[in-house]
Amino acid sequence: MRHGPRDTPDDAPQDGRIAGWAAARCDEIVGDIRSPLWRFTEGVAGLLYPGLGPAVAAAGRVTKWGPVLLGLNDERGADVKIGMIGSEHLGLWTVLRTSLGRSDHGPRPGWCVDLPVGPGGGFGSDGVREDARIVSGVEDVKPADVAPLLFAVPPPDAATRLLARVDVRRRAGVVAVDAGDGMWQRRLFFTVVFPARHGDGHHETYRVVCPVCGRRRLAQFRGFDVCSDCGWLHIQSGSG
């Protein structure tokens, strides 16, 4: 990827790609990786929130539908997409922040953790261990599933993979994509939220100024608030 001045001719294709990204909805960009990312969330939930594992497993046995995907700034043509994947019934959510290359000028909330992702693997032992500090999961995916996250669309026969990696203490992580060349590209930040109580039931009311980006686009959910412009997150008092 070039990093020259934005007004050079070679920037035009990239600018057009960013414009198309901004016009797209969150589900058009991350919808095809919703299932593998949610499976990872379910797998590590009991480690991030001790005692939650049995409830997640029980919900998975009785739930017929997949997790809900919400795009919090879909209607505003944002270069940075803020979304959530999760279950209102279970109270478990994965908050997402993703952008296309250098279109993310910030500011980023504190949960955007730049965990290392590198070529060749080296992501540690398989499985979720109680003493783990960082947990990773890798899954083979179709090129079309990850194409919306990338500047260049992978060939149809590319051996594309998805990596999810989370810092257990911070409950925050990254998603990276291998477009088939063995090189991991960090494409998405996420954090896993499970409030201990469900708050007052406020939903999608925009009243409070975000302390990170200064905008009045705070989406209030049961037990936590999210800025739909930058992704700043606040767990309501009394929640875990």
PDB file of C-alpha atoms in Angstrom:
ATOM      1  CA  MET A   1       0.000   0.000   0.000  1.00  0.00           C
ATOM      2  CA  ARG A   2       1.316   3.436  -0.934  1.00  0.00           C
ATOM      3  CA  HIS A   3       1.576   6.193   1.625  1.00  0.00           C
ATOM      4  CA  GLY A   4       2.199   9.228  -0.613  1.00  0.00           C
ATOM      5  CA  PRO A   5       0.184  12.472  -0.788  1.00  0.00           C
ATOM      6  CA  ARG A   6      -3.550  11.949  -1.190  1.00  0.00           C
ATOM      7  CA  ASP A   7      -3.762  14.144  -4.324  1.00  0.00           C
ATOM      8  CA  THR A   8      -1.474  11.973  -6.490  1.00  0.00           C
ATOM      9  CA  PRO A   9      -3.080  10.135  -9.456  1.00  0.00           C
ATOM     10  CA  ASP A  10      -2.247   6.695  -7.998  1.00  0.00           C
ATOM     11  CA  ASP A  11      -4.447   7.473  -5.016  1.00  0.00           C
ATOM     12  CA  ALA A  12      -7.633   7.679  -7.083  1.00  0.00           C
ATOM     13  CA  PRO A  13      -8.443   3.919  -7.020  1.00  0.00           C
ATOM     14  CA  GLN A  14      -7.845   3.787  -3.282  1.00  0.00           C
ATOM     15  CA  ASP A  15      -9.991   6.870  -2.704  1.00  0.00           C
ATOM     16  CA  GLY A  16     -12.766   5.259  -4.737  1.00  0.00           C
ATOM     17  CA  ARG A  17     -12.511   2.073  -2.700  1.00  0.00           C
ATOM     18  CA  ILE A  18     -12.757   4.079   0.523  1.00  0.00           C
ATOM     19  CA  ALA A  19     -15.804   5.945  -0.819  1.00  0.00           C
ATOM     20  CA  GLY A  20     -17.501   2.632  -1.609  1.00  0.00           C
ATOM     21  CA  TRP A  21     -16.621   1.366   1.854  1.00  0.00           C
ATOM     22  CA  ALA A  22     -18.161   4.449   3.453  1.00  0.00           C
ATOM     23  CA  ALA A  23     -21.397   3.943   1.528  1.00  0.00           C
ATOM     24  CA  ALA A  24     -21.674   0.285   2.543  1.00  0.00           C
ATOM     25  CA  ARG A  25     -23.510  -1.005   5.603  1.00  0.00           C
ATOM     26  CA  CYS A  26     -21.707  -2.800   8.398  1.00  0.00           C
ATOM     27  CA  ASP A  27     -23.365  -6.104   7.469  1.00  0.00           C
ATOM     28  CA  GLU A  28     -22.052  -5.776   3.898  1.00  0.00           C
ATOM     29  CA  ILE A  29     -18.503  -5.496   5.231  1.00  0.00           C
ATOM     30  CA  VAL A  30     -18.356  -7.874   8.217  1.00  0.00           C
ATOM     31  CA  GLY A  31     -21.520  -9.935   7.766  1.00  0.00           C
ATOM     32  CA  ASP A  32     -19.747 -12.956   6.279  1.00  0.00           C
ATOM     33  CA  ILE A  33     -17.303 -13.234   9.186  1.00  0.00           C
ATOM     34  CA  ARG A  34     -20.027 -12.868  11.806  1.00  0.00           C
ATOM     35  CA  SER A  35     -20.308 -16.615  12.446  1.00  0.00           C
ATOM     36  CA  PRO A  36     -16.596 -17.437  12.888  1.00  0.00           C
ATOM     37  CA  LEU A  37     -16.061 -14.364  15.061  1.00  0.00           C
ATOM     38  CA  TRP A  38     -19.059 -15.250  17.222  1.00  0.00           C
ATOM     39  CA  ARG A  39     -17.860 -18.847  17.570  1.00  0.00           C
ATOM     40  CA  PHE A  40     -14.568 -17.462  18.825  1.00  0.00           C
ATOM     41  CA  THR A  41     -16.415 -15.155  21.237  1.00  0.00           C
ATOM     42  CA  GLU A  42     -18.426 -18.077  22.604  1.00  0.00           C
ATOM     43  CA  GLY A  43     -15.253 -20.114  22.976  1.00  0.00           C
ATOM     44  CA  VAL A  44     -13.413 -17.514  25.056  1.00  0.00           C
ATOM     45  CA  ALA A  45     -16.393 -16.009  26.936  1.00  0.00           C
ATOM     46  CA  GLY A  46     -15.891 -18.192  29.999  1.00  0.00           C
ATOM     47  CA  LEU A  47     -12.231 -17.190  30.161  1.00  0.00           C
ATOM     48  CA  LEU A  48     -12.925 -13.471  29.782  1.00  0.00           C
ATOM     49  CA  TYR A  49     -15.839 -13.607  32.247  1.00  0.00           C
ATOM     50  CA  PRO A  50     -15.314 -16.523  34.666  1.00  0.00           C
ATOM     51  CA  GLY A  51     -18.530 -18.452  35.246  1.00  0.00           C
ATOM     52  CA  LEU A  52     -20.160 -17.404  31.971  1.00  0.00           C
ATOM     53  CA  GLY A  53     -19.116 -20.475  29.984  1.00  0.00           C
ATOM     54  CA  PRO A  54     -22.004 -22.796  31.001  1.00  0.00           C
ATOM     55  CA  ALA A  55     -24.617 -20.130  30.202  1.00  0.00           C
ATOM     56  CA  VAL A  56     -23.116 -19.552  26.757  1.00  0.00           C
ATOM     57  CA  ALA A  57     -23.024 -23.292  26.077  1.00  0.00           C
ATOM     58  CA  ALA A  58     -26.644 -23.699  27.181  1.00  0.00           C
ATOM     59  CA  ALA A  59     -27.783 -20.784  25.017  1.00  0.00           C
ATOM     60  CA  GLY A  60     -25.986 -22.287  22.041  1.00  0.00           C
ATOM     61  CA  ARG A  61     -27.891 -25.566  22.432  1.00  0.00           C
ATOM     62  CA  VAL A  62     -31.329 -23.969  22.409  1.00  0.00           C
ATOM     63  CA  THR A  63     -30.887 -21.007  20.064  1.00  0.00           C
ATOM     64  CA  LYS A  64     -32.020 -21.588  16.483  1.00  0.00           C
ATOM     65  CA  TRP A  65     -30.776 -18.298  15.052  1.00  0.00           C
ATOM     66  CA  GLY A  66     -27.310 -16.816  14.800  1.00  0.00           C
ATOM     67  CA  PRO A  67     -26.119 -13.685  16.579  1.00  0.00           C
ATOM     68  CA  VAL A  68     -27.512 -10.257  15.758  1.00  0.00           C
ATOM     69  CA  LEU A  69     -25.297  -7.835  13.826  1.00  0.00           C
ATOM     70  CA  LEU A  70     -25.902  -4.126  14.410  1.00  0.00           C
ATOM     71  CA  GLY A  71     -24.231  -1.349  12.418  1.00  0.00           C
ATOM     72  CA  LEU A  72     -24.227   1.719  14.660  1.00  0.00           C
ATOM     73  CA  ASN A  73     -23.269   4.314  12.035  1.00  0.00           C
ATOM     74  CA  ASP A  74     -24.552   2.751   8.816  1.00  0.00           C
ATOM     75  CA  GLU A  75     -26.700   5.711   7.859  1.00  0.00           C
ATOM     76  CA  ARG A  76     -23.897   8.293   7.894  1.00  0.00           C
ATOM     77  CA  GLY A  77     -21.440   7.073   5.259  1.00  0.00           C
ATOM     78  CA  ALA A  78     -18.622   6.657   7.793  1.00  0.00           C
ATOM     79  CA  ASP A  79     -15.081   5.656   6.812  1.00  0.00           C
ATOM     80  CA  VAL A  80     -14.812   3.893  10.182  1.00  0.00           C
ATOM     81  CA  LYS A  81     -17.518   1.310  10.848  1.00  0.00           C
ATOM     82  CA  ILE A  82     -18.692   0.706  14.414  1.00  0.00           C
ATOM     83  CA  GLY A  83     -20.828  -2.370  14.955  1.00  0.00           C
ATOM     84  CA  MET A  84     -21.829  -5.064  17.422  1.00  0.00           C
ATOM     85  CA  ILE A  85     -22.339  -8.805  17.120  1.00  0.00           C
ATOM     86  CA  GLY A  86     -24.160 -10.550  19.912  1.00  0.00           C
ATOM     87  CA  SER A  87     -27.205 -11.702  21.778  1.00  0.00           C
ATOM     88  CA  GLU A  88     -29.584  -9.412  23.643  1.00  0.00           C
ATOM     89  CA  HIS A  89     -31.043 -12.437  25.444  1.00  0.00           C
ATOM     90  CA  LEU A  90     -27.652 -13.605  26.687  1.00  0.00           C
ATOM     91  CA  GLY A  91     -26.343 -10.071  27.232  1.00  0.00           C
ATOM     92  CA  LEU A  92     -23.064 -10.906  25.495  1.00  0.00           C
ATOM     93  CA  TRP A  93     -21.756  -8.583  22.772  1.00  0.00           C
ATOM     94  CA  THR A  94     -18.656  -8.160  20.643  1.00  0.00           C
ATOM     95  CA  VAL A  95     -18.143  -4.477  19.797  1.00  0.00           C
ATOM     96  CA  LEU A  96     -16.316  -3.925  16.487  1.00  0.00           C
ATOM     97  CA  ARG A  97     -14.308  -1.126  14.915  1.00  0.00           C
ATOM     98  CA  THR A  98     -13.008  -1.490  11.366  1.00  0.00           C
ATOM     99  CA  SER A  99     -11.718   0.802   8.652  1.00  0.00           C
ATOM    100  CA  LEU A 100     -10.180   0.455   5.215  1.00  0.00           C
ATOM    101  CA  GLY A 101      -6.459   1.165   5.354  1.00  0.00           C
ATOM    102  CA  ARG A 102      -5.445   4.742   6.098  1.00  0.00           C
ATOM    103  CA  SER A 103      -9.027   6.026   6.196  1.00  0.00           C
ATOM    104  CA  ASP A 104      -8.996   5.585   9.989  1.00  0.00           C
ATOM    105  CA  HIS A 105      -7.604   8.873  11.272  1.00  0.00           C
ATOM    106  CA  GLY A 106      -8.828   8.265  14.840  1.00  0.00           C
ATOM    107  CA  PRO A 107      -9.183   8.940  17.616  1.00  0.00           C
ATOM    108  CA  ARG A 108      -9.532   5.336  18.702  1.00  0.00           C
ATOM    109  CA  PRO A 109     -11.040   4.209  22.016  1.00  0.00           C
ATOM    110  CA  GLY A 110      -8.825   2.551  24.595  1.00  0.00           C
ATOM    111  CA  TRP A 111      -9.997  -0.979  23.783  1.00  0.00           C
ATOM    112  CA  CYS A 112      -8.378  -0.902  20.316  1.00  0.00           C
ATOM    113  CA  VAL A 113      -5.374  -3.064  21.194  1.00  0.00           C
ATOM    114  CA  ASP A 114      -2.655  -3.545  18.571  1.00  0.00           C
ATOM    115  CA  LEU A 115      -1.925  -7.186  19.311  1.00  0.00           C
ATOM    116  CA  PRO A 116       0.858  -8.600  17.117  1.00  0.00           C
ATOM    117  CA  VAL A 117      -0.094 -10.631  14.075  1.00  0.00           C
ATOM    118  CA  GLY A 118       2.684 -11.938  11.910  1.00  0.00           C
ATOM    119  CA  PRO A 119       3.458 -14.231   8.988  1.00  0.00           C
ATOM    120  CA  GLY A 120       3.886 -17.932   9.504  1.00  0.00           C
ATOM    121  CA  GLY A 121       1.571 -18.504  12.454  1.00  0.00           C
ATOM    122  CA  GLY A 122       3.118 -18.924  15.889  1.00  0.00           C
ATOM    123  CA  PHE A 123      -0.175 -18.252  17.680  1.00  0.00           C
ATOM    124  CA  GLY A 124       0.362 -20.614  20.585  1.00  0.00           C
ATOM    125  CA  SER A 125      -1.228 -23.892  21.619  1.00  0.00           C
ATOM    126  CA  ASP A 126      -4.695 -24.893  20.459  1.00  0.00           C
ATOM    127  CA  GLY A 127      -7.590 -24.630  22.856  1.00  0.00           C
ATOM    128  CA  VAL A 128      -8.642 -22.237  25.605  1.00  0.00           C
ATOM    129  CA  ARG A 129      -6.534 -22.560  28.759  1.00  0.00           C
ATOM    130  CA  GLU A 130      -7.341 -21.049  32.140  1.00  0.00           C
ATOM    131  CA  ASP A 131      -3.851 -19.583  32.473  1.00  0.00           C
ATOM    132  CA  ALA A 132      -3.807 -18.052  28.990  1.00  0.00           C
ATOM    133  CA  ARG A 133      -2.888 -14.388  28.603  1.00  0.00           C
ATOM    134  CA  ILE A 134      -3.657 -14.243  24.872  1.00  0.00           C
ATOM    135  CA  VAL A 135      -5.967 -16.638  23.014  1.00  0.00           C
ATOM    136  CA  SER A 136      -5.982 -17.033  19.231  1.00  0.00           C
ATOM    137  CA  GLY A 137      -8.141 -18.902  16.771  1.00  0.00           C
ATOM    138  CA  VAL A 138      -7.568 -19.475  13.047  1.00  0.00           C
ATOM    139  CA  GLU A 139     -10.232 -20.608  10.602  1.00  0.00           C
ATOM    140  CA  ASP A 140     -10.240 -21.251   6.857  1.00  0.00           C
ATOM    141  CA  VAL A 141     -12.756 -18.988   5.116  1.00  0.00           C
ATOM    142  CA  LYS A 142     -13.907 -18.344   1.574  1.00  0.00           C
ATOM    143  CA  PRO A 143     -12.221 -15.501  -0.340  1.00  0.00           C
ATOM    144  CA  ALA A 144     -15.620 -13.847  -0.841  1.00  0.00           C
ATOM    145  CA  ASP A 145     -16.172 -13.806   2.932  1.00  0.00           C
ATOM    146  CA  VAL A 146     -13.162 -11.563   3.605  1.00  0.00           C
ATOM    147  CA  ALA A 147     -13.041  -9.610   0.328  1.00  0.00           C
ATOM    148  CA  PRO A 148     -15.089  -6.664   1.712  1.00  0.00           C
ATOM    149  CA  LEU A 149     -12.438  -6.159   4.413  1.00  0.00           C
ATOM    150  CA  LEU A 150      -9.570  -5.812   1.911  1.00  0.00           C
ATOM    151  CA  PHE A 151      -8.391  -3.300  -0.673  1.00  0.00           C
ATOM    152  CA  ALA A 152      -7.689  -6.034  -3.228  1.00  0.00           C
ATOM    153  CA  VAL A 153     -10.183  -8.863  -3.788  1.00  0.00           C
ATOM    154  CA  PRO A 154      -8.470 -12.275  -3.387  1.00  0.00           C
ATOM    155  CA  PRO A 155      -8.643 -14.751  -6.291  1.00  0.00           C
ATOM    156  CA  PRO A 156     -11.556 -17.216  -6.045  1.00  0.00           C
ATOM    157  CA  ASP A 157      -9.151 -20.090  -5.362  1.00  0.00           C
ATOM    158  CA  ALA A 158      -7.054 -18.274  -2.732  1.00  0.00           C
ATOM    159  CA  ALA A 159      -6.395 -20.096   0.550  1.00  0.00           C
ATOM    160  CA  THR A 160      -7.838 -17.321   2.702  1.00  0.00           C
ATOM    161  CA  ARG A 161      -7.834 -17.529   6.501  1.00  0.00           C
ATOM    162  CA  LEU A 162      -9.230 -15.549   9.410  1.00  0.00           C
ATOM    163  CA  LEU A 163      -7.374 -14.968  12.674  1.00  0.00           C
ATOM    164  CA  ALA A 164      -9.049 -13.786  15.881  1.00  0.00           C
ATOM    165  CA  ARG A 165      -6.763 -12.948  18.810  1.00  0.00           C
ATOM    166  CA  VAL A 166      -7.820 -11.590  22.208  1.00  0.00           C
ATOM    167  CA  ASP A 167      -5.955 -10.247  25.224  1.00  0.00           C
ATOM    168  CA  VAL A 168      -7.694 -11.997  28.127  1.00  0.00           C
ATOM    169  CA  ARG A 169      -7.001  -9.343  30.757  1.00  0.00           C
ATOM    170  CA  ARG A 170      -8.221  -6.463  28.590  1.00  0.00           C
ATOM    171  CA  ARG A 171     -11.010  -8.479  26.904  1.00  0.00           C
ATOM    172  CA  ALA A 172      -9.984  -6.859  23.643  1.00  0.00           C
ATOM    173  CA  GLY A 173      -8.458  -8.165  20.460  1.00  0.00           C
ATOM    174  CA  VAL A 174      -7.933  -8.008  16.722  1.00  0.00           C
ATOM    175  CA  VAL A 175      -9.109  -9.831  13.638  1.00  0.00           C
ATOM    176  CA  ALA A 176      -6.610 -10.342  10.825  1.00  0.00           C
ATOM    177  CA  VAL A 177      -6.994 -11.751   7.320  1.00  0.00           C
ATOM    178  CA  ASP A 178      -4.594 -13.868   5.282  1.00  0.00           C
ATOM    179  CA  ALA A 179      -5.568 -13.122   1.683  1.00  0.00           C
ATOM    180  CA  GLY A 180      -3.837 -16.300   0.537  1.00  0.00           C
ATOM    181  CA  ASP A 181      -0.268 -14.998   0.471  1.00  0.00           C
ATOM    182  CA  GLY A 182       0.613 -16.029   4.028  1.00  0.00           C
ATOM    183  CA  MET A 183       0.728 -12.426   5.250  1.00  0.00           C
ATOM    184  CA  TRP A 184      -1.697 -11.421   8.012  1.00  0.00           C
ATOM    185  CA  GLN A 185      -3.413  -8.041   7.591  1.00  0.00           C
ATOM    186  CA  ARG A 186      -4.966  -6.571  10.728  1.00  0.00           C
ATOM    187  CA  ARG A 187      -8.470  -5.556   9.641  1.00  0.00           C
ATOM    188  CA  LEU A 188     -10.637  -5.151  12.731  1.00  0.00           C
ATOM    189  CA  PHE A 189     -10.503  -4.306  16.434  1.00  0.00           C
ATOM    190  CA  PHE A 190     -12.996  -5.837  18.876  1.00  0.00           C
ATOM    191  CA  THR A 191     -13.840  -6.072  22.557  1.00  0.00           C
ATOM    192  CA  VAL A 192     -16.196  -8.483  24.335  1.00  0.00           C
ATOM    193  CA  VAL A 193     -18.806  -6.976  26.675  1.00  0.00           C
ATOM    194  CA  PHE A 194     -20.930  -8.782  29.257  1.00  0.00           C
ATOM    195  CA  PRO A 195     -22.456  -6.373  31.809  1.00  0.00           C
ATOM    196  CA  ALA A 196     -23.144  -7.995  35.171  1.00  0.00           C
ATOM    197  CA  ARG A 197     -26.491  -6.214  35.234  1.00  0.00           C
ATOM    198  CA  HIS A 198     -28.634  -5.033  32.370  1.00  0.00           C
ATOM    199  CA  GLY A 199     -28.939  -1.350  33.195  1.00  0.00           C
ATOM    200  CA  ASP A 200     -32.111   0.634  32.687  1.00  0.00           C
ATOM    201  CA  GLY A 201     -32.964  -0.610  29.216  1.00  0.00           C
ATOM    202  CA  HIS A 202     -32.053   2.574  27.314  1.00  0.00           C
ATOM    203  CA  HIS A 203     -31.621   1.914  23.616  1.00  0.00           C
ATOM    204  CA  GLU A 204     -30.334   4.113  20.814  1.00  0.00           C
ATOM    205  CA  THR A 205     -30.850   7.462  22.547  1.00  0.00           C
ATOM    206  CA  TYR A 206     -28.200  10.031  21.702  1.00  0.00           C
ATOM    207  CA  ARG A 207     -27.707  12.516  24.498  1.00  0.00           C
ATOM    208  CA  VAL A 208     -24.191  12.412  25.932  1.00  0.00           C
ATOM    209  CA  VAL A 209     -21.020  13.912  24.448  1.00  0.00           C
ATOM    210  CA  CYS A 210     -18.377  11.250  23.791  1.00  0.00           C
ATOM    211  CA  PRO A 211     -15.201  12.012  25.774  1.00  0.00           C
ATOM    212  CA  VAL A 212     -12.988  10.632  22.975  1.00  0.00           C
ATOM    213  CA  CYS A 213     -14.326  12.173  19.760  1.00  0.00           C
ATOM    214  CA  GLY A 214     -16.588  14.885  21.231  1.00  0.00           C
ATOM    215  CA  ARG A 215     -19.686  13.924  19.227  1.00  0.00           C
ATOM    216  CA  ARG A 216     -23.204  13.419  20.518  1.00  0.00           C
ATOM    217  CA  ARG A 217     -23.754   9.949  19.125  1.00  0.00           C
ATOM    218  CA  LEU A 218     -23.770   7.761  22.203  1.00  0.00           C
ATOM    219  CA  ALA A 219     -25.846   4.601  21.729  1.00  0.00           C
ATOM    220  CA  GLN A 220     -27.153   3.375  25.090  1.00  0.00           C
ATOM    221  CA  PHE A 221     -27.831  -0.325  25.526  1.00  0.00           C
ATOM    222  CA  ARG A 222     -28.686  -2.429  28.534  1.00  0.00           C
ATOM    223  CA  GLY A 223     -25.692  -2.119  30.814  1.00  0.00           C
ATOM    224  CA  PHE A 224     -23.302  -0.229  28.529  1.00  0.00           C
ATOM    225  CA  ASP A 225     -22.952   2.771  26.212  1.00  0.00           C
ATOM    226  CA  VAL A 226     -21.099   2.898  22.877  1.00  0.00           C
ATOM    227  CA  CYS A 227     -20.130   5.917  20.794  1.00  0.00           C
ATOM    228  CA  SER A 228     -21.350   5.091  17.304  1.00  0.00           C
ATOM    229  CA  ASP A 229     -18.723   7.377  15.729  1.00  0.00           C
ATOM    230  CA  CYS A 230     -15.467   6.214  17.356  1.00  0.00           C
ATOM    231  CA  GLY A 231     -16.453   3.171  19.447  1.00  0.00           C
ATOM    232  CA  TRP A 232     -15.744   4.596  22.904  1.00  0.00           C
ATOM    233  CA  LEU A 233     -17.263   2.187  25.422  1.00  0.00           C
ATOM    234  CA  HIS A 234     -18.603   2.783  28.923  1.00  0.00           C
ATOM    235  CA  ILE A 235     -19.882  -0.002  31.170  1.00  0.00           C
ATOM    236  CA  GLN A 236     -22.623   1.420  33.366  1.00  0.00           C
ATOM    237  CA  SER A 237     -21.975   1.682  37.107  1.00  0.00           C
ATOM    238  CA  GLY A 238     -22.586  -1.617  38.845  1.00  0.00           C
ATOM    239  CA  SER A 239     -21.859  -3.717  35.756  1.00  0.00           C
ATOM    240  CA  GLY A 240     -18.859  -5.960  35.289  1.00  0.00           C
TER     241      GLY A 240
END
